[in-house]
Short mmCIF file of C-alpha atoms and ligand atoms in Angstrom, two decimals:
data_model
loop_
_atom_site.label_atom_id
_atom_site.label_comp_id
_atom_site.label_asym_id
_atom_site.label_seq_id
_atom_site.Cartn_x
_atom_site.Cartn_y
_atom_site.Cartn_z
CA UNK A 1128 -87.61 -18.98 5.21
CA UNK A 1129 -89.46 -21.09 3.22
CA UNK A 1130 -93.87 -21.45 4.61
CA UNK A 1131 -93.77 -24.74 7.00
CA UNK A 1132 -96.37 -26.57 9.20
CA UNK A 1133 -94.93 -27.90 12.26
CA UNK A 1134 -97.52 -30.09 13.45
CA UNK A 1135 -96.04 -31.91 16.87
CA UNK A 1136 -98.74 -33.66 18.49
CA UNK A 1137 -96.64 -35.95 20.35
CA UNK A 1138 -96.75 -35.46 24.41
CA UNK A 1139 -93.60 -36.09 26.31
CA UNK A 1140 -93.28 -38.01 29.12
CA UNK A 1141 -89.72 -38.07 30.15
CA UNK A 1142 -87.69 -39.24 33.41
CA UNK A 1143 -87.15 -41.85 35.35
CA UNK A 1144 -89.87 -44.12 36.13
CA UNK A 1145 -92.16 -42.64 33.58
CA UNK A 1146 -93.53 -46.28 32.22
CA UNK A 1147 -95.56 -46.91 35.12
CA UNK A 1148 -97.33 -44.19 33.93
CA UNK A 1149 -98.56 -46.08 30.33
CA UNK A 1150 -101.82 -47.36 31.54
CA UNK A 1151 -102.93 -44.24 32.82
CA UNK A 1152 -102.06 -41.94 29.50
CA UNK A 1153 -103.74 -44.55 27.11
CA UNK A 1154 -106.47 -44.26 29.34
CA UNK A 1155 -106.41 -40.34 28.72
CA UNK A 1156 -106.49 -41.17 24.83
CA UNK A 1157 -109.65 -43.01 25.17
CA UNK A 1158 -108.04 -46.62 25.35
CA UNK A 1159 -109.95 -49.82 26.13
CA UNK A 1160 -108.14 -52.27 24.44
CA UNK A 1161 -104.66 -52.77 23.44
CA UNK A 1162 -102.08 -54.30 21.32
CA UNK A 1163 -98.85 -54.16 22.96
CA UNK A 1164 -95.82 -54.52 20.82
CA UNK A 1165 -92.83 -55.32 21.30
CA UNK A 1166 -89.38 -56.71 19.55
CA UNK A 1167 -87.20 -59.68 20.20
CA UNK A 1168 -86.99 -60.14 23.71
CA UNK A 1169 -84.65 -57.15 25.20
CA UNK A 1170 -88.29 -56.24 26.70
CA UNK A 1171 -88.81 -59.21 28.34
CA UNK A 1172 -85.45 -59.89 30.07
CA UNK A 1173 -85.74 -56.60 31.07
CA UNK A 1174 -88.76 -56.70 32.86
CA UNK A 1175 -90.09 -53.19 31.24
CA UNK A 1176 -93.09 -55.30 29.34
CA UNK A 1177 -94.06 -56.48 32.43
CA UNK A 1178 -94.18 -53.35 34.06
CA UNK A 1179 -96.24 -51.89 30.95
CA UNK A 1180 -98.76 -54.57 30.83
CA UNK A 1181 -99.52 -54.07 34.72
CA UNK A 1182 -100.07 -50.68 34.37
CA UNK A 1183 -102.33 -50.99 32.01
CA UNK A 1184 -104.03 -53.89 33.66
CA UNK A 1185 -104.08 -51.18 36.74
CA UNK A 1186 -106.10 -48.46 34.64
CA UNK A 1187 -108.78 -51.48 33.91
CA UNK A 1188 -107.60 -52.16 30.27
CA UNK A 1189 -107.68 -54.70 28.49
CA UNK A 1190 -104.68 -55.93 26.08
CA UNK A 1191 -103.04 -58.63 24.14
CA UNK A 1192 -99.50 -58.50 23.47
CA UNK A 1193 -97.25 -59.65 20.85
CA UNK A 1194 -93.71 -59.85 20.42
CA UNK A 1195 -90.98 -60.61 17.50
CA UNK A 1196 -90.52 -57.71 15.49
CA UNK A 1197 -87.26 -57.97 13.81
CA UNK A 1198 -84.88 -54.75 12.70
CA UNK A 1199 -85.55 -53.51 9.55
CA UNK A 1200 -88.99 -54.70 10.30
CA UNK A 1201 -90.72 -56.66 7.18
CA UNK A 1202 -93.88 -56.04 5.64
CA UNK A 1203 -95.09 -59.89 6.67
CA UNK A 1204 -94.88 -59.95 9.92
CA UNK A 1205 -96.60 -56.63 10.24
CA UNK A 1206 -99.93 -58.26 8.21
CA UNK A 1207 -100.12 -61.14 10.48
CA UNK A 1208 -100.31 -58.12 14.25
CA UNK A 1209 -103.23 -56.68 11.78
CA UNK A 1210 -104.95 -59.48 11.12
CA UNK A 1211 -104.52 -60.94 15.15
CA UNK A 1212 -105.22 -56.48 16.18
CA UNK A 1213 -108.65 -56.49 14.26
CA UNK A 1214 -109.45 -59.99 15.78
CA UNK A 1215 -109.06 -58.74 19.14
CA UNK A 1216 -110.56 -55.57 18.20
CA UNK A 1217 -108.21 -53.16 19.24
CA UNK A 1218 -108.97 -48.98 20.15
CA UNK A 1219 -104.95 -47.87 21.17
CA UNK A 1220 -101.50 -49.84 19.94
CA UNK A 1221 -98.66 -49.46 22.39
CA UNK A 1222 -95.02 -49.98 21.21
CA UNK A 1223 -92.13 -50.98 23.36
CA UNK A 1224 -89.24 -50.87 21.71
CA UNK A 1225 -87.02 -48.77 18.97
CA UNK A 1226 -87.87 -47.78 15.57
CA UNK A 1227 -88.62 -51.11 14.27
CA UNK A 1228 -91.02 -51.94 16.90
CA UNK A 1229 -92.49 -48.59 16.49
CA UNK A 1230 -92.47 -48.45 13.08
CA UNK A 1231 -94.60 -51.69 12.78
CA UNK A 1232 -96.86 -50.67 15.83
CA UNK A 1233 -97.95 -47.47 13.09
CA UNK A 1234 -98.20 -50.17 10.28
CA UNK A 1235 -100.77 -51.85 12.86
CA UNK A 1236 -102.37 -48.67 13.72
CA UNK A 1237 -103.31 -48.05 9.72
CA UNK A 1238 -104.32 -51.80 9.39
CA UNK A 1239 -106.53 -52.04 11.92
CA UNK A 1240 -108.34 -48.92 11.21
CA UNK A 1241 -108.43 -49.87 7.68
CA UNK A 1242 -109.33 -53.88 7.51
CA UNK A 1243 -110.43 -53.50 4.10
CA UNK A 1244 -106.48 -51.88 2.97
CA UNK A 1245 -103.32 -54.07 2.68
CA UNK A 1246 -101.40 -52.39 4.34
CA UNK A 1247 -98.51 -52.32 1.90
CA UNK A 1248 -100.46 -49.40 -0.17
CA UNK A 1249 -99.83 -47.29 2.68
CA UNK A 1250 -96.29 -47.30 1.34
CA UNK A 1251 -96.19 -47.81 -2.46
CA UNK A 1252 -98.58 -44.69 -2.72
CA UNK A 1253 -101.87 -46.30 -3.96
CA UNK A 1254 -103.48 -45.70 -0.58
CA UNK A 1255 -103.31 -42.68 1.50
CA UNK A 1256 -103.93 -42.75 5.34
CA UNK A 1257 -107.09 -40.59 6.20
CA UNK A 1258 -107.75 -42.60 9.53
CA UNK A 1259 -105.95 -45.07 12.08
CA UNK A 1260 -105.18 -46.09 15.83
CA UNK A 1261 -103.98 -43.87 18.02
CA UNK A 1262 -100.48 -45.44 18.29
CA UNK A 1263 -98.54 -44.78 22.00
CA UNK A 1264 -94.87 -45.16 22.21
CA UNK A 1265 -92.69 -46.94 25.75
CA UNK A 1266 -89.09 -46.39 23.67
CA UNK A 1267 -86.08 -48.25 24.40
CA UNK A 1268 -83.61 -46.62 21.96
CA UNK A 1269 -82.34 -43.37 20.90
CA UNK A 1270 -82.17 -43.36 17.46
CA UNK A 1271 -84.78 -43.65 14.64
CA UNK A 1272 -86.83 -40.69 16.68
CA UNK A 1273 -90.31 -43.00 15.36
CA UNK A 1274 -91.56 -41.87 18.88
CA UNK A 1275 -92.58 -38.01 17.36
CA UNK A 1276 -92.04 -38.79 13.53
CA UNK A 1277 -94.38 -38.51 11.38
CA UNK A 1278 -93.28 -41.70 9.25
CA UNK A 1279 -92.34 -44.97 9.35
CA UNK A 1280 -90.28 -47.82 7.62
CA UNK A 1281 -91.22 -50.85 6.78
CA UNK A 1282 -89.16 -54.15 3.84
CA UNK A 1283 -90.98 -56.31 1.89
CA UNK A 1284 -88.65 -58.82 1.86
CA UNK A 1285 -89.84 -60.49 -0.79
CA UNK A 1286 -89.25 -57.78 -3.06
CA UNK A 1287 -86.35 -55.98 -1.02
CA UNK A 1288 -88.05 -53.02 -1.04
CA UNK A 1289 -87.06 -50.69 1.80
CA UNK A 1290 -89.99 -47.88 2.26
CA UNK A 1291 -90.46 -44.95 4.11
CA UNK A 1292 -94.14 -43.60 4.32
CA UNK A 1293 -94.65 -40.05 6.08
CA UNK A 1294 -98.08 -39.11 7.03
CA UNK A 1295 -99.37 -36.99 10.22
CA UNK A 1296 -101.14 -39.96 11.14
CA UNK A 1297 -97.97 -41.70 12.08
CA UNK A 1298 -97.54 -39.03 14.65
CA UNK A 1299 -97.57 -41.21 18.47
CA UNK A 1300 -100.19 -40.02 20.97
CA UNK A 1301 -97.70 -39.88 24.04
CA UNK A 1302 -93.64 -41.06 24.18
CA UNK A 1303 -92.68 -42.15 27.42
CA UNK A 1304 -89.03 -41.84 27.45
CA UNK A 1305 -87.29 -42.97 30.55
CA UNK A 1306 -83.27 -42.61 29.61
CA UNK A 1307 -82.66 -45.36 31.97
CA UNK A 1308 -84.20 -48.17 30.02
CA UNK A 1309 -81.65 -47.37 27.65
CA UNK A 1310 -78.77 -48.72 29.54
CA UNK A 1311 -79.18 -51.86 28.39
CA UNK A 1312 -78.42 -51.12 25.26
CA UNK A 1313 -74.97 -53.01 23.21
CA UNK A 1314 -72.64 -50.39 22.17
CA UNK A 1315 -73.18 -51.42 18.26
CA UNK A 1316 -76.89 -50.11 18.65
CA UNK A 1317 -75.54 -46.99 20.52
CA UNK A 1318 -73.50 -46.23 18.18
CA UNK A 1319 -75.98 -47.16 15.52
CA UNK A 1320 -78.22 -44.55 17.50
CA UNK A 1321 -75.85 -41.55 17.52
CA UNK A 1322 -75.71 -41.89 13.38
CA UNK A 1323 -79.34 -41.63 13.35
CA UNK A 1324 -79.54 -38.48 15.17
CA UNK A 1325 -77.22 -36.64 13.96
CA UNK A 1326 -77.72 -37.51 10.62
CA UNK A 1327 -82.08 -36.58 10.87
CA UNK A 1328 -80.29 -33.51 11.13
CA UNK A 1329 -77.86 -33.81 8.88
CA UNK A 1330 -79.99 -35.19 5.87
CA UNK A 1331 -81.91 -31.83 6.75
CA UNK A 1332 -79.27 -29.11 7.74
CA UNK A 1333 -77.33 -30.03 3.59
CA UNK A 1334 -79.92 -27.72 1.98
CA UNK A 1335 -79.30 -24.75 -0.41
CA UNK A 1336 -82.37 -22.97 1.50
CA UNK A 1337 -80.67 -19.48 2.79
CA UNK A 1338 -81.85 -17.09 5.38
CA UNK A 1339 -83.13 -19.86 8.01
CA UNK A 1340 -80.24 -18.79 11.08
CA UNK A 1341 -82.73 -19.86 14.20
CA UNK A 1342 -83.46 -23.44 11.98
CA UNK A 1343 -79.74 -23.47 11.39
CA UNK A 1344 -78.24 -22.33 15.06
CA UNK A 1345 -80.90 -25.35 16.30
CA UNK A 1346 -79.46 -27.89 13.92
CA UNK A 1347 -75.84 -26.95 15.17
CA UNK A 1348 -76.84 -27.05 18.09
CA UNK A 1349 -78.18 -30.21 18.71
CA UNK A 1350 -75.51 -32.18 16.74
CA UNK A 1351 -72.65 -30.40 18.81
CA UNK A 1352 -74.46 -32.08 22.12
CA UNK A 1353 -74.73 -34.95 20.01
CA UNK A 1354 -71.56 -35.35 19.40
CA UNK A 1355 -70.17 -34.61 23.16
CA UNK A 1356 -72.52 -36.73 25.05
CA UNK A 1357 -72.30 -39.45 22.08
CA UNK A 1358 -68.51 -39.82 23.21
CA UNK A 1359 -69.97 -40.15 26.77
CA UNK A 1360 -73.00 -42.73 26.09
CA UNK A 1361 -70.44 -44.94 23.55
CA UNK A 1362 -67.82 -45.17 26.66
CA UNK A 1363 -70.53 -46.20 29.75
CA UNK A 1364 -74.56 -46.41 28.37
CA UNK A 1365 -74.89 -46.17 32.44
CA UNK A 1366 -74.32 -42.49 32.35
CA UNK A 1367 -78.07 -41.02 32.34
CA UNK A 1368 -76.87 -37.39 31.90
CA UNK A 1369 -75.45 -38.49 28.31
CA UNK A 1370 -77.94 -41.16 27.50
CA UNK A 1371 -80.93 -38.18 28.21
CA UNK A 1372 -79.03 -35.56 26.45
CA UNK A 1373 -79.04 -38.91 23.16
CA UNK A 1374 -82.82 -39.22 24.07
CA UNK A 1375 -84.00 -35.97 23.57
CA UNK A 1376 -81.98 -34.82 21.30
CA UNK A 1377 -83.19 -38.09 18.83
CA UNK A 1378 -86.88 -36.96 19.23
CA UNK A 1379 -86.17 -33.56 18.80
CA UNK A 1380 -83.69 -34.32 15.43
CA UNK A 1381 -86.93 -36.14 13.12
CA UNK A 1382 -89.58 -34.36 14.78
CA UNK A 1383 -89.09 -31.53 11.96
CA UNK A 1384 -87.22 -28.97 13.98
CA UNK A 1385 -84.26 -28.61 12.70
CA UNK A 1386 -85.51 -28.22 9.01
CA UNK A 1387 -88.10 -26.17 9.56
CA UNK A 1388 -88.19 -23.21 6.69
CA UNK A 1389 -85.78 -25.45 4.03
CA UNK A 1390 -85.60 -27.84 1.79
CA UNK A 1391 -84.88 -31.53 3.10
CA UNK A 1392 -82.18 -33.52 1.18
CA UNK A 1393 -82.57 -36.93 2.89
CA UNK A 1394 -80.27 -38.97 -0.31
CA UNK A 1395 -78.32 -40.15 2.52
CA UNK A 1396 -80.92 -41.94 3.86
CA UNK A 1397 -82.19 -43.74 0.89
CA UNK A 1398 -78.96 -44.66 0.67
CA UNK A 1399 -78.60 -46.28 3.10
CA UNK A 1400 -81.77 -47.82 3.01
CA UNK A 1401 -80.87 -50.21 -0.18
CA UNK A 1402 -78.04 -51.46 2.15
CA UNK A 1403 -80.44 -52.46 5.08
CA UNK A 1404 -82.44 -53.93 2.72
CA UNK A 1405 -80.04 -55.92 0.87
CA UNK A 1406 -78.28 -56.75 3.44
CA UNK A 1407 -79.96 -56.59 6.48
CA UNK A 1408 -77.44 -54.12 8.02
CA UNK A 1409 -78.56 -51.55 10.60
CA UNK A 1410 -79.50 -48.50 9.83
CA UNK A 1411 -77.69 -46.41 11.63
CA UNK A 1412 -74.27 -48.58 10.23
CA UNK A 1413 -75.74 -48.10 6.48
CA UNK A 1414 -75.38 -44.32 6.72
CA UNK A 1415 -72.17 -44.41 8.11
CA UNK A 1416 -70.88 -46.26 5.81
CA UNK A 1417 -72.39 -43.75 3.15
CA UNK A 1418 -72.24 -40.98 4.12
CA UNK A 1419 -69.01 -39.75 3.63
CA UNK A 1420 -68.80 -40.75 0.22
CA UNK A 1421 -72.23 -38.94 -0.16
CA UNK A 1422 -70.22 -35.87 1.39
CA UNK A 1423 -67.42 -35.75 -0.93
CA UNK A 1424 -69.32 -36.33 -4.15
CA UNK A 1425 -71.30 -33.44 -3.60
CA UNK A 1426 -70.13 -31.19 -0.98
CA UNK A 1427 -69.19 -28.31 -4.40
CA UNK A 1428 -72.25 -27.79 -5.13
CA UNK A 1429 -72.06 -25.55 -2.23
CA UNK A 1430 -68.77 -25.86 -0.07
CA UNK A 1431 -69.23 -22.60 2.06
CA UNK A 1432 -72.00 -24.94 3.87
CA UNK A 1433 -70.24 -27.80 4.31
CA UNK A 1434 -67.63 -25.11 5.45
CA UNK A 1435 -70.23 -23.40 7.82
CA UNK A 1436 -71.26 -26.46 9.04
CA UNK A 1437 -66.95 -27.80 10.04
CA UNK A 1438 -66.34 -24.01 11.74
CA UNK A 1439 -70.24 -23.93 14.14
CA UNK A 1440 -70.23 -27.69 14.31
CA UNK A 1441 -66.80 -29.56 14.68
CA UNK A 1442 -65.26 -25.68 15.32
CA UNK A 1443 -62.56 -26.17 12.76
CA UNK A 1444 -60.27 -22.86 11.98
CA UNK A 1445 -59.75 -22.34 8.73
CA UNK A 1446 -59.74 -19.15 6.36
CA UNK A 1447 -60.26 -21.22 3.50
CA UNK A 1448 -64.26 -22.41 2.63
CA UNK A 1449 -62.62 -25.55 0.48
CA UNK A 1450 -60.27 -26.57 3.24
CA UNK A 1451 -62.61 -26.09 5.80
CA UNK A 1452 -65.19 -28.15 3.86
CA UNK A 1453 -63.04 -30.69 4.12
CA UNK A 1454 -62.21 -30.23 7.27
CA UNK A 1455 -65.24 -31.38 8.22
CA UNK A 1456 -66.23 -33.66 6.43
CA UNK A 1457 -63.03 -35.32 8.13
CA UNK A 1458 -63.94 -35.00 11.36
CA UNK A 1459 -67.09 -36.39 11.25
CA UNK A 1460 -66.30 -39.37 10.04
CA UNK A 1461 -63.17 -39.52 12.21
CA UNK A 1462 -66.26 -39.30 14.78
CA UNK A 1463 -67.93 -42.16 13.52
CA UNK A 1464 -65.38 -43.93 13.33
CA UNK A 1465 -64.72 -43.58 16.80
CA UNK A 1466 -67.96 -44.88 17.79
CA UNK A 1467 -66.83 -48.11 16.03
CA UNK A 1468 -69.19 -47.92 12.97
CA UNK A 1469 -68.58 -48.78 9.60
CA UNK A 1470 -67.77 -45.47 7.22
CA UNK A 1471 -67.73 -47.86 4.05
CA UNK A 1472 -68.90 -50.90 3.37
CA UNK A 1473 -66.34 -53.30 3.43
CA UNK A 1474 -66.96 -52.35 7.20
CA UNK A 1475 -70.27 -52.49 7.34
CA UNK A 1476 -71.47 -55.86 8.91
CA UNK A 1477 -72.72 -58.33 6.74
CA UNK A 1478 -71.61 -56.11 3.34
CA UNK A 1479 -68.45 -56.25 2.25
CA UNK A 1480 -66.73 -55.31 -1.13
CA UNK A 1481 -69.61 -55.82 -3.69
CA UNK A 1482 -69.41 -56.47 -7.27
CA UNK A 1483 -69.76 -53.75 -10.19
CA UNK A 1484 -73.17 -55.38 -11.45
CA UNK A 1485 -74.28 -55.43 -7.53
CA UNK A 1486 -73.39 -51.48 -6.94
CA UNK A 1487 -75.66 -51.24 -10.20
CA UNK A 1488 -78.69 -53.27 -9.15
CA UNK A 1489 -78.79 -51.02 -5.56
CA UNK A 1490 -78.33 -48.17 -7.46
CA UNK A 1491 -81.08 -48.91 -10.01
CA UNK A 1492 -83.50 -50.78 -6.91
CA UNK A 1493 -82.56 -47.21 -4.95
CA UNK A 1494 -84.45 -45.43 -7.64
CA UNK A 1495 -87.59 -47.54 -7.52
CA UNK A 1496 -86.71 -49.16 -10.69
CA UNK A 1497 -85.51 -45.47 -12.45
CA UNK A 1498 -88.38 -43.98 -11.84
CA UNK A 1499 -87.28 -41.71 -8.63
CA UNK A 1500 -84.41 -39.26 -8.08
CA UNK A 1501 -82.93 -38.83 -4.48
CA UNK A 1502 -81.78 -35.73 -2.76
CA UNK A 1503 -82.30 -31.96 -3.19
CA UNK A 1504 -78.82 -30.60 -2.48
CA UNK A 1505 -77.62 -32.69 -5.63
CA UNK A 1506 -80.29 -34.43 -6.58
CA UNK A 1507 -78.63 -37.57 -7.53
CA UNK A 1508 -80.05 -40.07 -10.13
CA UNK A 1509 -79.15 -43.64 -10.79
CA UNK A 1510 -75.84 -43.09 -12.14
CA UNK A 1511 -74.33 -40.37 -8.92
CA UNK A 1512 -75.96 -42.95 -6.84
CA UNK A 1513 -73.70 -45.67 -8.44
CA UNK A 1514 -70.80 -43.63 -8.38
CA UNK A 1515 -71.60 -42.81 -4.54
CA UNK A 1516 -71.79 -46.59 -3.97
CA UNK A 1517 -68.17 -47.57 -5.86
CA UNK A 1518 -66.69 -44.47 -3.86
CA UNK A 1519 -68.02 -45.91 -0.61
CA UNK A 1520 -67.33 -50.07 -1.65
CA UNK A 1521 -64.30 -49.90 -0.48
CA UNK A 1522 -62.31 -51.87 2.61
CA UNK A 1523 -61.51 -48.58 4.56
CA UNK A 1524 -60.23 -49.83 8.61
CA UNK A 1525 -56.57 -48.74 7.78
CA UNK A 1526 -56.65 -46.89 5.19
CA UNK A 1527 -56.88 -43.22 4.87
CA UNK A 1528 -59.01 -41.08 2.39
O1 LIG B 2872 -85.83 -56.80 19.30
P1 LIG B 2872 -85.13 -56.34 20.73
O2 LIG B 2872 -85.09 -57.39 21.34
O3 LIG B 2872 -85.74 -55.30 21.60
O4 LIG B 2872 -83.52 -55.72 20.57
C1 LIG B 2872 -83.67 -54.54 19.90
C2 LIG B 2872 -82.73 -54.77 18.60
O5 LIG B 2872 -82.42 -55.82 18.12
C3 LIG B 2872 -82.59 -54.51 20.63
N1 LIG B 2872 -82.61 -53.25 21.93
C4 LIG B 2872 -83.50 -51.88 21.23
N2 LIG B 2872 -83.56 -51.73 22.70
C5 LIG B 2872 -82.85 -52.18 23.42
C6 LIG B 2872 -82.78 -53.41 22.51
N3 LIG B 2872 -81.42 -54.28 23.23
C7 LIG B 2872 -81.16 -53.51 24.28
N4 LIG B 2872 -81.93 -53.30 25.63
C8 LIG B 2872 -82.98 -52.03 24.93
N5 LIG B 2872 -83.29 -51.29 25.52
O6 LIG B 2872 -81.91 -53.02 18.94
C9 LIG B 2872 -82.10 -53.53 18.36
C10 LIG B 2872 -82.55 -52.84 17.58
O7 LIG B 2872 -83.48 -51.89 17.62
P2 LIG B 2872 -84.50 -51.35 16.11
O8 LIG B 2872 -85.70 -50.65 16.88
O9 LIG B 2872 -84.07 -51.85 15.09
O10 LIG B 2872 -82.79 -49.90 16.32
P3 LIG B 2872 -83.47 -48.19 15.79
O11 LIG B 2872 -84.56 -47.64 16.75
O12 LIG B 2872 -81.69 -47.73 15.34
O13 LIG B 2872 -84.70 -48.31 14.81
C11 LIG B 2872 -84.40 -48.70 13.04
C12 LIG B 2872 -85.60 -49.19 12.34
O14 LIG B 2872 -86.27 -47.57 12.40
C13 LIG B 2872 -86.33 -47.35 10.96
C14 LIG B 2872 -85.06 -47.70 9.77
O15 LIG B 2872 -84.99 -47.64 9.24
C15 LIG B 2872 -84.86 -49.15 10.44
O16 LIG B 2872 -86.03 -49.81 10.66
N6 LIG B 2872 -86.44 -45.55 11.09
C16 LIG B 2872 -87.54 -45.08 11.25
C17 LIG B 2872 -87.49 -44.09 11.09
C18 LIG B 2872 -89.16 -43.38 11.70
N7 LIG B 2872 -89.82 -44.11 11.67
O17 LIG B 2872 -89.25 -42.11 11.86
C19 LIG B 2872 -86.69 -42.66 11.22
C20 LIG B 2872 -85.20 -43.22 10.80
O18 LIG B 2872 -84.38 -42.75 10.24
C21 LIG B 2872 -84.84 -44.89 10.14
O19 LIG B 2872 -85.35 -44.85 9.09
ZN1 LIG B 2873 -83.12 -42.47 10.08
#
């Protein structure tokens, strides 16, 4: 087990009707002027915005609300909100929504607390976040795990760069998690969420680090739980028990727990970000669209690890390591297909099969113009990335591997 620090300060308030506690929780945490941020309108239609802002008023807090965050949240919108928030004199940010809204909320908190810094400087690494405002979350989508994670992802729509930024200042102060708030999700978003939750653990699980039994068991148990409840949730988004398991798993999968003591990989996330920023593909779909190609490209680095995954997560009964490894990959891809999630470019909404020139451009951009590699299980440079994209660049709906 490698040395690690675990810092997960977020107060989790889980269960039915918990959104009514938003005001009292924010007040306990020192809020007086709350900037409420939300997305394209789902929280207005469901009445959630009204319930939450009522609870803020009842707690005696001043608030202003701004809607309009889009999936794959845009830098320019976050900048606009920072200006509004500065004018309002915000001392607490409350995000009501999924990962895109929460990440925009985190950006607003950093921008408001650092009025002389352009927020993108934090994402490009020019500046480090050394102070911010507290962010509370009312979660409406189990997926990104931003409600407890140390990360926030923004897209500069002018350059098509999608970047994550990690800092402990991104850890929310509280996360209100009422599974009933996810009942209104379209099936596609439920599917994207299931893939993303699995992938936050898989991107940690495929590591060369050894002797990490407890972390392995936690990761495998989480994956089995998500796979099983995902099958129920994709058919019935009103199943409280299944949606509860997904919601709790979504937070645990990305708060650091499932990779403690091991080196992280996260290549699949980086491969996916390029698809999302270029084609505005939903995050979860971008991950399922490249996972099989990544797995087939890298599994020979350590087939025993893939075989362990197959046996413990998918119950594969196969003594041969290579065959077990491949069976685990096949089962994962079949599962994604059963959720109607894309497993290649041809199936991915707004993507389709690309020219060779575009694949090269994507690989170049994924390395930030040739200045970085991605992953650690197999360190992928621009050539590797191109080859993985080429493997995924097909119509796979009716074809088999
Ligand atoms: O905007 P509204 O109208 O609310 O609709 C949203 C949006 O269209 C809808 N939705 C959310 N909750 C709903 C609902 N519709 C009906 N009922 C509800 N209860 O779902 C759509 C997608 O929302 P979004 O927030 O984009 O989804 P998600 O939570 O998957 O977040 C994706 C973003 O998070 C980033 C991704 O890259 C992407 O930009 N990630 C953030 C991470 C982090 N901060 O730690 C880690 C992740 O790996 C990920 O990269
Ligand atoms: Zn993710």
